[in-house]
PDB file of C-alpha atoms in Angstrom:
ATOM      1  CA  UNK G   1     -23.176 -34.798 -27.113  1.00 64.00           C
ATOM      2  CA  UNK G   2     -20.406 -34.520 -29.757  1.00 72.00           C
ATOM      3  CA  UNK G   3     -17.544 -35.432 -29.101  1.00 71.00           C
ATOM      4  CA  UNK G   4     -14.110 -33.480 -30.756  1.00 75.00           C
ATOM      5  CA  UNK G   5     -11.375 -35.564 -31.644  1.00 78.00           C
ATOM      6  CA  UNK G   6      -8.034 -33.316 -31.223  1.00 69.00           C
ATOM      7  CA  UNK G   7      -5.177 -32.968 -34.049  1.00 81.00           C
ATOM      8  CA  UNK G   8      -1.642 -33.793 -33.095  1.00 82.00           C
ATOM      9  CA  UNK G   9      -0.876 -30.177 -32.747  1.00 82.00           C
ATOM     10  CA  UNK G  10      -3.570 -29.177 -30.540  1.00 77.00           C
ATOM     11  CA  UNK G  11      -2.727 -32.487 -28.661  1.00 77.00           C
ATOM     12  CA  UNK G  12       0.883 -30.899 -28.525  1.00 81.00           C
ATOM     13  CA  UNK G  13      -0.145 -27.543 -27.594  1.00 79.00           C
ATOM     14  CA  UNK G  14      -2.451 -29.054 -24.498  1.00 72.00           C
ATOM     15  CA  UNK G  15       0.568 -30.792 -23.485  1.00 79.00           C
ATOM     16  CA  UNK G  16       2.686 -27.561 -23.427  1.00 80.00           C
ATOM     17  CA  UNK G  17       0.066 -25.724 -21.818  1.00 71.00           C
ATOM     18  CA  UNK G  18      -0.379 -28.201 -18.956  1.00 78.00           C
ATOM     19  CA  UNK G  19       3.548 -28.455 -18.294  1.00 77.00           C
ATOM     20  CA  UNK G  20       3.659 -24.443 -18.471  1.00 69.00           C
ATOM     21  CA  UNK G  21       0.820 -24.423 -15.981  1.00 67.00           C
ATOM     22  CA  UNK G  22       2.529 -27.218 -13.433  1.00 67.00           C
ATOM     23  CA  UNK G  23       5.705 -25.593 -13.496  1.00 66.00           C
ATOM     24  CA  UNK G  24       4.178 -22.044 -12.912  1.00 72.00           C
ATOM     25  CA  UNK G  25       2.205 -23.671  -9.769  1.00 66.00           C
ATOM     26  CA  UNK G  26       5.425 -25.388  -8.651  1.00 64.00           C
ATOM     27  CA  UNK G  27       7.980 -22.089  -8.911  1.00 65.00           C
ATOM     28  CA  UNK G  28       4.972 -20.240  -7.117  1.00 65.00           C
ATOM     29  CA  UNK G  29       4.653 -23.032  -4.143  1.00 62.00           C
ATOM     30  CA  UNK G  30       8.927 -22.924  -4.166  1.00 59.00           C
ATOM     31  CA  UNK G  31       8.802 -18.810  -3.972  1.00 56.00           C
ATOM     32  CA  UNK G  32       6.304 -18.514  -1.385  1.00 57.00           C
ATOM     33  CA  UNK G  33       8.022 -21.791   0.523  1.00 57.00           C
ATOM     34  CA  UNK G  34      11.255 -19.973   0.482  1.00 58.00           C
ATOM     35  CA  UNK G  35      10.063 -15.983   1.299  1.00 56.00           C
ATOM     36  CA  UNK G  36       8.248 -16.115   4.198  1.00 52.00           C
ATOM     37  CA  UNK G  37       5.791 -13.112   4.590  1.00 52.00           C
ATOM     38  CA  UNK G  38       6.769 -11.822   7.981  1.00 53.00           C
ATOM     39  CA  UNK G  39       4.030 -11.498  10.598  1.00 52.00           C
ATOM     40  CA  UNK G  40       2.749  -8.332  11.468  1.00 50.00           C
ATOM     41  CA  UNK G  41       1.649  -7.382  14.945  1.00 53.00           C
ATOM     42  CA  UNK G  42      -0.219  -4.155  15.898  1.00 64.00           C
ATOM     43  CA  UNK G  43       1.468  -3.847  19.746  1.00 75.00           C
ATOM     44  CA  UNK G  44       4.031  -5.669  20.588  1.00 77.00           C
ATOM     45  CA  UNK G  45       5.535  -5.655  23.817  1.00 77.00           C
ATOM     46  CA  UNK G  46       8.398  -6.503  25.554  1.00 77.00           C
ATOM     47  CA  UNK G  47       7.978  -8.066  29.222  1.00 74.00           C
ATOM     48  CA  UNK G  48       7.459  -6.010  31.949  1.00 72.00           C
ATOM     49  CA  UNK G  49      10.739  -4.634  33.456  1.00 74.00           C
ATOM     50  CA  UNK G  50      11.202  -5.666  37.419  1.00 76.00           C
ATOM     51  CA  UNK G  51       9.294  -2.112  39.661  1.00 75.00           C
ATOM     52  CA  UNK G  52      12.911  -1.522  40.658  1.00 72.00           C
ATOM     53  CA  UNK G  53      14.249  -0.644  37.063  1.00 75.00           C
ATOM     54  CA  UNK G  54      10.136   1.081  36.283  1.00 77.00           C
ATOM     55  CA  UNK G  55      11.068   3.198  38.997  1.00 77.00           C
ATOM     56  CA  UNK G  56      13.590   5.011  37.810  1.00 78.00           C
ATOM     57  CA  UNK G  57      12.616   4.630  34.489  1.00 82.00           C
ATOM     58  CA  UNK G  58       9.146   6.363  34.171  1.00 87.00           C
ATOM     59  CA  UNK G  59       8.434  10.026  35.000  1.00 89.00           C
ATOM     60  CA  UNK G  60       5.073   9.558  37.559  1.00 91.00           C
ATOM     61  CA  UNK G  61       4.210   6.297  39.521  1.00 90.00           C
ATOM     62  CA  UNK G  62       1.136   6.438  41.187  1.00 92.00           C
ATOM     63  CA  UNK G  63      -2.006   4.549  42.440  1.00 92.00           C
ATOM     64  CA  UNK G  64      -5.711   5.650  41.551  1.00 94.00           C
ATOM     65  CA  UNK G  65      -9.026   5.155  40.384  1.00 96.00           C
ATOM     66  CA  UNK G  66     -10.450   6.612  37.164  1.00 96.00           C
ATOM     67  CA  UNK G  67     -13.305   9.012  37.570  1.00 96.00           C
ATOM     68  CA  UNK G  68     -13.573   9.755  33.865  1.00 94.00           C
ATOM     69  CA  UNK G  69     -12.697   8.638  30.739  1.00 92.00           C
ATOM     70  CA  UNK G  70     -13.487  10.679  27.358  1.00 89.00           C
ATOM     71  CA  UNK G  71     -13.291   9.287  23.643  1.00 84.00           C
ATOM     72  CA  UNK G  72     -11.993  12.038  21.056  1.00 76.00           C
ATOM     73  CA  UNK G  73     -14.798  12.508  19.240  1.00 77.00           C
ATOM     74  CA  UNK G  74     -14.993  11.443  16.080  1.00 75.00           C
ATOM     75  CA  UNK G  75     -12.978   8.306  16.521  1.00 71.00           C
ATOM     76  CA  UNK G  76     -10.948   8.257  13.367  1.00 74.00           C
ATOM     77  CA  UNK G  77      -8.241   5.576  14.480  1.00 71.00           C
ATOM     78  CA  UNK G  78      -7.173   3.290  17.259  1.00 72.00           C
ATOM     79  CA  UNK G  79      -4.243   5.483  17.331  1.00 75.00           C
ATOM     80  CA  UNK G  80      -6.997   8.363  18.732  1.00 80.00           C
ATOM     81  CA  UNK G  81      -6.054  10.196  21.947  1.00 86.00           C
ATOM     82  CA  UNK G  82      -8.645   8.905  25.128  1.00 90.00           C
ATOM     83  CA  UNK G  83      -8.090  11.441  28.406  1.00 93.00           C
ATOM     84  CA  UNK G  84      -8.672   9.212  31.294  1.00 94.00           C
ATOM     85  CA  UNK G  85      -8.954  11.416  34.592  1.00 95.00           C
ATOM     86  CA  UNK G  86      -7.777   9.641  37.853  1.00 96.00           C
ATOM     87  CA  UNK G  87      -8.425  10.324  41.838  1.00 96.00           C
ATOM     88  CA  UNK G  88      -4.407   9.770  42.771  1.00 94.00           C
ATOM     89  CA  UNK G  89      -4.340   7.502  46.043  1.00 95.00           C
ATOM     90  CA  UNK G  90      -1.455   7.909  46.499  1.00 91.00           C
ATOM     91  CA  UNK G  91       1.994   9.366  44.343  1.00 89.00           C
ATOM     92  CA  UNK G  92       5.044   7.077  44.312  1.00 86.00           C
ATOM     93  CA  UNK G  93       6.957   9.239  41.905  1.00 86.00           C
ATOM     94  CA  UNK G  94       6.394  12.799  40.109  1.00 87.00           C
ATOM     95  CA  UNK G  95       2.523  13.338  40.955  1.00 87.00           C
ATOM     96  CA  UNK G  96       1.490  16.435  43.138  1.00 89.00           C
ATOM     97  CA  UNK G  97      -2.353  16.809  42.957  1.00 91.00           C
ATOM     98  CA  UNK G  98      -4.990  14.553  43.751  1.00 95.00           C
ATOM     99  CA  UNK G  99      -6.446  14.563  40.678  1.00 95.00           C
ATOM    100  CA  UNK G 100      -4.211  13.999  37.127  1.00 94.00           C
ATOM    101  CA  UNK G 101      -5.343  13.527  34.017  1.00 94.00           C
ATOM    102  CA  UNK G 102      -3.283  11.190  31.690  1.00 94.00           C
ATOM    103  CA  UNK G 103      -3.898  10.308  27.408  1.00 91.00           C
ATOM    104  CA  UNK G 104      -3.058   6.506  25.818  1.00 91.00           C
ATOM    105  CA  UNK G 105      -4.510   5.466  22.921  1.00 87.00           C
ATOM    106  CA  UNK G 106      -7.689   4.351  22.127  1.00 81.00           C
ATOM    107  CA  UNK G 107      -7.264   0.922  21.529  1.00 79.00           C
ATOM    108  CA  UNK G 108      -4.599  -1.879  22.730  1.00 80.00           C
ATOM    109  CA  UNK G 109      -4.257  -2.551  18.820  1.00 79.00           C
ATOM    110  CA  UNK G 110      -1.880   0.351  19.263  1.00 82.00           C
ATOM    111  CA  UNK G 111      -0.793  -0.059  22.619  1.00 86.00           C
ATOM    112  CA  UNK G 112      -3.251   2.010  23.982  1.00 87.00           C
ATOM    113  CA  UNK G 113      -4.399   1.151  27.630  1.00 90.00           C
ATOM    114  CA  UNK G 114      -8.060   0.434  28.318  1.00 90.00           C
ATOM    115  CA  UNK G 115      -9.003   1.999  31.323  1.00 93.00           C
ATOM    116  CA  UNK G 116     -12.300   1.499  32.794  1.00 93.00           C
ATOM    117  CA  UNK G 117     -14.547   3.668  34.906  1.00 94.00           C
ATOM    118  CA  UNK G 118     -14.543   3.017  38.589  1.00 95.00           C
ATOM    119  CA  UNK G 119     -11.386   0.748  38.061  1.00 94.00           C
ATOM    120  CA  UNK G 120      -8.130   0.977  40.559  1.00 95.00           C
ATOM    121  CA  UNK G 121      -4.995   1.457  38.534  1.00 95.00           C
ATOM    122  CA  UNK G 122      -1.344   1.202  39.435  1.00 92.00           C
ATOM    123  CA  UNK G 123      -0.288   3.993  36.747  1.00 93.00           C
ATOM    124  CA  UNK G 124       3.099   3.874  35.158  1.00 92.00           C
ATOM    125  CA  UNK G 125       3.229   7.409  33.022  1.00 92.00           C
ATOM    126  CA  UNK G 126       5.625   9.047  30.936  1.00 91.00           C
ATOM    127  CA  UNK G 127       5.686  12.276  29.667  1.00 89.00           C
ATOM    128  CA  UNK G 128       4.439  12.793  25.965  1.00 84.00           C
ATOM    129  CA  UNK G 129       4.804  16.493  23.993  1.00 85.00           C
ATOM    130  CA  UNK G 130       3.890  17.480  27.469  1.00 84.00           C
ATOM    131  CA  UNK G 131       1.570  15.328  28.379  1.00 86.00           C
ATOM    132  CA  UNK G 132       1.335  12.278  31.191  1.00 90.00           C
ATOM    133  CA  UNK G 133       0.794   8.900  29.038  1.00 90.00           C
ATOM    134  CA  UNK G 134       0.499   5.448  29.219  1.00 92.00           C
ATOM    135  CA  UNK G 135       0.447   2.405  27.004  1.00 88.00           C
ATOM    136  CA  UNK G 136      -0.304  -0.738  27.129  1.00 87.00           C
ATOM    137  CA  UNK G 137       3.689  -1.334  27.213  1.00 86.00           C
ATOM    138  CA  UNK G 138       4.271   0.289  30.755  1.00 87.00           C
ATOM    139  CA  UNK G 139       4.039  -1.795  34.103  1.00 86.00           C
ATOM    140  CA  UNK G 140       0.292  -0.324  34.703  1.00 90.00           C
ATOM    141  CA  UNK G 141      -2.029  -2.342  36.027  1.00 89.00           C
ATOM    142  CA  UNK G 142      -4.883  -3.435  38.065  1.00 93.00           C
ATOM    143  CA  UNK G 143      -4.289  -2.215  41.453  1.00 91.00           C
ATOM    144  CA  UNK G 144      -4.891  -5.700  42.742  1.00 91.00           C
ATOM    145  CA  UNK G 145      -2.136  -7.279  40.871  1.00 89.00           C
ATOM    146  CA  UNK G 146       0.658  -4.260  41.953  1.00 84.00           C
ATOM    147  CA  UNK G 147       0.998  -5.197  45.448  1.00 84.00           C
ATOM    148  CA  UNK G 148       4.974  -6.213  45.233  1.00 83.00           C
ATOM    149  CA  UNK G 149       5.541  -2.880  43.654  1.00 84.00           C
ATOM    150  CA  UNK G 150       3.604  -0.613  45.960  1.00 83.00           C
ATOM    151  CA  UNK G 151       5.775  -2.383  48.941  1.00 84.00           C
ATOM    152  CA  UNK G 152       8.954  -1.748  47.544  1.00 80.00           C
ATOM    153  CA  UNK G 153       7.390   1.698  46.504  1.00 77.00           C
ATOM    154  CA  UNK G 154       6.895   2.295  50.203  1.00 78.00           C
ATOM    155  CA  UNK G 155      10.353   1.697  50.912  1.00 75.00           C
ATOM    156  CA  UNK G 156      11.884   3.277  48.391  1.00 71.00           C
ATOM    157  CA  UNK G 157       9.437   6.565  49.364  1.00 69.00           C
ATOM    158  CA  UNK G 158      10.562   6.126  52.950  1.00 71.00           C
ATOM    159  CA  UNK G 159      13.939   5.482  52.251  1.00 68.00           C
ATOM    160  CA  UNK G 160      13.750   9.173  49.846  1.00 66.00           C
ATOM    161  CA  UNK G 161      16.959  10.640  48.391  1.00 63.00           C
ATOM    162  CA  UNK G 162      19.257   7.920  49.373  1.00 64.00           C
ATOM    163  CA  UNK G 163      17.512   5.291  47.405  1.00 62.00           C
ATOM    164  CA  UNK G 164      20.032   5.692  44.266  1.00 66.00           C
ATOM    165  CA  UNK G 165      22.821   5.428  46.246  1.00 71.00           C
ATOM    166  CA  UNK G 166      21.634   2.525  48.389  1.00 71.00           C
ATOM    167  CA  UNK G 167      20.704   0.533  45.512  1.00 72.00           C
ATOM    168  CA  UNK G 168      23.853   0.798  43.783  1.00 75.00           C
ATOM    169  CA  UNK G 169      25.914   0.173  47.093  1.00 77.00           C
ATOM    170  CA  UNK G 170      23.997  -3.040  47.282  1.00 77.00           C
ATOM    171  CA  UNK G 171      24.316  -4.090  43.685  1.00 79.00           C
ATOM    172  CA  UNK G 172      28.293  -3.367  43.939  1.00 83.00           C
ATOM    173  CA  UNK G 173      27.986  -5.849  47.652  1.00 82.00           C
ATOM    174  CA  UNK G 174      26.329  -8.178  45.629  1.00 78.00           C
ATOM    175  CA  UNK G 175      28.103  -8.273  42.700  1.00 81.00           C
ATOM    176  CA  UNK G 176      31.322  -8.761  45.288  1.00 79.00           C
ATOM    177  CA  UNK G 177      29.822 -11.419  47.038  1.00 76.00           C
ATOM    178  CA  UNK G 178      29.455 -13.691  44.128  1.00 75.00           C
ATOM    179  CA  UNK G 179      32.721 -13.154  42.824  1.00 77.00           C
ATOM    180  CA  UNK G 180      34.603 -14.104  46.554  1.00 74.00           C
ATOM    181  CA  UNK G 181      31.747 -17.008  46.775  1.00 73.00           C
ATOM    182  CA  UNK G 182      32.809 -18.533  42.920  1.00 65.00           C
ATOM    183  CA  UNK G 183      35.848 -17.580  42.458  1.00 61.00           C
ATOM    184  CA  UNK G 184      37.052 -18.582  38.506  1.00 61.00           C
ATOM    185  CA  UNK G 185      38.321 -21.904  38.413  1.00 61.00           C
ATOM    186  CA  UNK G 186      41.864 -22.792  36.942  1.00 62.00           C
ATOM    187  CA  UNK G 187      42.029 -24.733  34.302  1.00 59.00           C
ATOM    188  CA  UNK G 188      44.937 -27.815  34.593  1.00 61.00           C
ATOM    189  CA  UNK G 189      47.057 -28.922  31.594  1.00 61.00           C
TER     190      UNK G 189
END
């Protein structure tokens, strides 16, 4: 093995090269340290609003089970329409037939809700370029885990027109009863 015995300059010009290549790998640590490359998420959602405020706030409210869900065909994205055909138990809000047909997307990446055949649904729908939809950022959900909001469902459907105008008689009661109960305190000198 032979070994090569640098000149000073070459010695020099390592030494250089080995500083340039430290400092590069420090500013690069420092840059990427300081910019921090924001997180992406595909769906993100915020929580649930209370049934009370989903009432008013989506177009049909209903309870079912699917009979049918169809894939578009090819699937090109997870932003692909799926039809998902329902048996309607029973309409809370906006549903007429006993049968409906809604769209999401294909995939929860983008917010789409995954349905499954046979499964009971408490559907929270909105109306899309004319069609029902749902995505994974509505209140749907397993029948099972909907019981609070089909109760006050079945009060508010029993209750019918008057609902807005109870609710906001109510809210102003409330709202009244905690300003007489804590009344603002003065403040001494």
């Amino acid at each position: 093995m032979e070994v090569r015995i640098l000149s000073p300059a070459q010695m020099n010009r390592l030494k250089q090269l080995t500083k340039l290549g430290l400092v590069t790998l420090a500013s690069s640590f420092v840059l990427f340290a300081t910019f921090k490359i924001p997180t992406a998420y595909a769906c993100s959602c915020m929580q649930p609003r209370p049934a009370i405020f989903s009432y008013f706030g989506y177009d049909d409210i209903f309870s079912g089970r699917v009979t049918e869900v169809t894939w578009s065909k090819p699937i090109t994205s997870s932003m692909d329409p799926v039809k998902v055909s329902f048996e309607v138990y029973k309409s809370y809000k906006g549903v007429h037939d006993k049968k409906i047909t809604i769209t999401t997307a294909s995939s929860e990446v983008s917010c789409g809700y995954e349905f499954q055949k046979g499964g009971e649904y408490m559907v929270y729908a909105y109306t899309d370029n004319g069609d029902l939809s749902v995505s994974l950022c509505s209140n749907t959900s397993l029948l099972s885990e909907g019981q609070k909001d089909i109760l006050l469902f079945n009060i508010l459907f029993f209750l019918g027109p008057v609902t807005p105008f109870l609710i906001i008689v109510l809210l102003i009661l409330f709202i009244g009863y905690k300003i007489y109960r804590h009344p603002k305190k003065e403040v001494s000198p």
